Amino acid sequence: MPSTETFSVAPIHDLIARYLNGGVWVDPFCRDSVFKKRCAMTNDINPKFAGTHNMDAMDFLKSLPAGSVDGVLFDPPFSPRQVKEAYQGFGPSDTSRRFYSDRKREAARVLKMGGIAIVCGWNSLGLGAKNGMRIEEI
């Protein structure tokens, strides 16, 4: 990976910028995202990363009403190394499939019908067909 800050990688940055054009967007794993100011609500469990919220991503997503946002930026740490570097001492160190599936389900729940999720990861499958989503662009 050319950068630990995914959204600063030029092709990823440009893709997000094309979609992030109005509406209510949230980022449950914001870290030092270059898009923080363009999202209505941002979250990171580590208080070092100043989001509008500093809580577990699952709790953050559960606090939002169903169908309340136009878009979700979903870029959690996917490896045990990333979790340790960014979140040691701040919460769960789980990188299991279930951990991410639960959070993807909540992200899908908060999206409005026709909403957009931009999902980053090693093998991104979006938020999943099981959650009523379809992949539009990779």
Short mmCIF file of C-alpha atoms in Angstrom, two decimals:
data_model
loop_
_atom_site.label_atom_id
_atom_site.label_comp_id
_atom_site.label_asym_id
_atom_site.label_seq_id
_atom_site.Cartn_x
_atom_site.Cartn_y
_atom_site.Cartn_z
CA MET A 1 0.00 0.00 0.00
CA PRO A 2 1.48 3.36 -0.97
CA SER A 3 0.02 5.10 2.11
CA THR A 4 -1.43 4.21 5.49
CA GLU A 5 -4.00 6.93 4.80
CA THR A 6 -6.06 5.18 2.13
CA PHE A 7 -8.02 8.25 1.06
CA SER A 8 -4.84 10.18 0.20
CA VAL A 9 -3.91 7.66 -2.54
CA ALA A 10 -4.68 9.56 -5.76
CA PRO A 11 -7.03 7.09 -7.54
CA ILE A 12 -8.93 6.38 -4.31
CA HIS A 13 -9.10 10.08 -3.44
CA ASP A 14 -10.46 10.90 -6.90
CA LEU A 15 -13.08 8.13 -6.74
CA ILE A 16 -14.34 9.34 -3.36
CA ALA A 17 -14.34 12.98 -4.47
CA ARG A 18 -16.60 12.05 -7.43
CA TYR A 19 -19.24 10.60 -5.11
CA LEU A 20 -18.91 12.79 -2.03
CA ASN A 21 -20.85 15.72 -3.44
CA GLY A 22 -23.61 16.63 -1.07
CA GLY A 23 -25.93 14.82 1.21
CA VAL A 24 -25.17 13.38 4.62
CA TRP A 25 -22.03 11.22 4.70
CA VAL A 26 -20.50 9.37 7.65
CA ASP A 27 -17.11 7.77 8.24
CA PRO A 28 -17.01 5.25 11.13
CA PHE A 29 -13.20 4.74 10.90
CA CYS A 30 -11.98 8.25 10.04
CA ARG A 31 -8.38 8.29 11.36
CA ASP A 32 -6.78 11.31 9.63
CA SER A 33 -9.11 11.26 6.63
CA VAL A 34 -8.71 14.09 4.16
CA PHE A 35 -12.51 13.98 3.82
CA LYS A 36 -13.36 14.62 7.49
CA LYS A 37 -14.70 18.11 6.82
CA ARG A 38 -16.96 16.85 4.03
CA CYS A 39 -18.66 14.23 6.21
CA ALA A 40 -21.50 15.20 8.56
CA MET A 41 -20.25 12.75 11.18
CA THR A 42 -16.88 11.09 11.60
CA ASN A 43 -15.75 8.59 14.16
CA ASP A 44 -12.59 6.97 15.40
CA ILE A 45 -12.21 4.97 18.59
CA ASN A 46 -8.75 6.48 19.14
CA PRO A 47 -9.17 10.03 20.54
CA LYS A 48 -5.87 10.97 18.85
CA PHE A 49 -7.90 11.10 15.63
CA ALA A 50 -10.36 13.94 16.12
CA GLY A 51 -13.65 12.82 14.66
CA THR A 52 -17.02 14.21 15.68
CA HIS A 53 -17.26 11.02 17.76
CA ASN A 54 -14.67 8.81 19.47
CA MET A 55 -16.36 5.47 20.03
CA ASP A 56 -16.36 1.91 18.72
CA ALA A 57 -17.51 1.93 15.08
CA MET A 58 -20.35 -0.50 15.86
CA ASP A 59 -21.68 1.74 18.63
CA PHE A 60 -21.32 4.78 16.36
CA LEU A 61 -23.29 3.12 13.54
CA LYS A 62 -25.94 1.78 15.94
CA SER A 63 -26.47 5.33 17.24
CA LEU A 64 -27.66 6.43 13.79
CA PRO A 65 -31.26 5.95 12.66
CA ALA A 66 -32.00 3.50 9.86
CA GLY A 67 -32.01 5.09 6.42
CA SER A 68 -30.56 8.36 7.72
CA VAL A 69 -27.43 8.90 5.59
CA ASP A 70 -26.71 9.33 1.90
CA GLY A 71 -23.25 7.80 2.03
CA VAL A 72 -20.78 5.83 4.12
CA LEU A 73 -17.01 5.80 3.82
CA PHE A 74 -16.01 2.37 5.15
CA ASP A 75 -12.26 1.87 5.56
CA PRO A 76 -11.50 -0.08 8.75
CA PRO A 77 -8.08 -1.45 9.61
CA PHE A 78 -8.10 -4.90 8.01
CA SER A 79 -4.99 -6.53 9.39
CA PRO A 80 -3.90 -7.33 12.94
CA ARG A 81 -0.84 -5.12 12.35
CA GLN A 82 -3.02 -2.13 11.36
CA VAL A 83 -5.28 -2.65 14.37
CA LYS A 84 -2.29 -2.82 16.72
CA GLU A 85 -0.63 0.28 15.26
CA ALA A 86 -3.72 2.47 15.31
CA TYR A 87 -5.91 1.12 18.09
CA GLN A 88 -3.84 -0.69 20.71
CA GLY A 89 -5.37 0.09 24.07
CA PHE A 90 -8.54 1.64 22.60
CA GLY A 91 -10.83 -1.32 22.09
CA PRO A 92 -11.25 -4.65 20.39
CA SER A 93 -8.35 -6.07 18.41
CA ASP A 94 -10.61 -8.30 16.35
CA THR A 95 -10.00 -8.63 12.61
CA SER A 96 -12.33 -11.58 12.04
CA ARG A 97 -14.80 -11.80 9.19
CA ARG A 98 -17.68 -11.57 11.66
CA PHE A 99 -16.29 -8.35 13.16
CA TYR A 100 -16.40 -6.67 9.74
CA SER A 101 -19.66 -8.33 8.67
CA ASP A 102 -21.46 -6.94 11.72
CA ARG A 103 -20.22 -3.43 10.98
CA LYS A 104 -21.02 -3.70 7.28
CA ARG A 105 -24.58 -4.75 8.17
CA GLU A 106 -24.94 -1.67 10.37
CA ALA A 107 -23.47 0.58 7.66
CA ALA A 108 -26.02 -0.80 5.18
CA ARG A 109 -28.82 -0.24 7.71
CA VAL A 110 -28.09 3.47 8.10
CA LEU A 111 -27.94 4.12 4.33
CA LYS A 112 -30.95 5.62 2.61
CA MET A 113 -32.44 3.69 -0.29
CA GLY A 114 -30.14 4.45 -3.20
CA GLY A 115 -27.34 5.52 -0.85
CA ILE A 116 -23.68 4.97 -1.64
CA ALA A 117 -21.04 3.10 0.35
CA ILE A 118 -17.40 3.38 -0.56
CA VAL A 119 -15.67 0.35 0.93
CA CYS A 120 -11.90 -0.04 0.98
CA GLY A 121 -9.91 -3.13 1.88
CA TRP A 122 -7.76 -5.95 0.62
CA ASN A 123 -10.63 -7.75 -1.06
CA SER A 124 -13.55 -5.35 -0.89
CA LEU A 125 -16.88 -6.87 -1.68
CA GLY A 126 -18.77 -3.73 -0.81
CA LEU A 127 -21.33 -4.01 1.95
CA GLY A 128 -22.62 -7.23 0.43
CA ALA A 129 -25.59 -8.49 -1.53
CA LYS A 130 -26.97 -9.98 1.71
CA ASN A 131 -27.35 -6.40 2.92
CA GLY A 132 -29.20 -5.33 -0.23
CA MET A 133 -26.15 -3.75 -1.86
CA ARG A 134 -24.66 -4.10 -5.32
CA ILE A 135 -21.21 -3.20 -6.58
CA GLU A 136 -21.22 -0.28 -8.97
CA GLU A 137 -17.52 0.39 -9.34
CA ILE A 138 -14.25 -1.19 -8.29
#
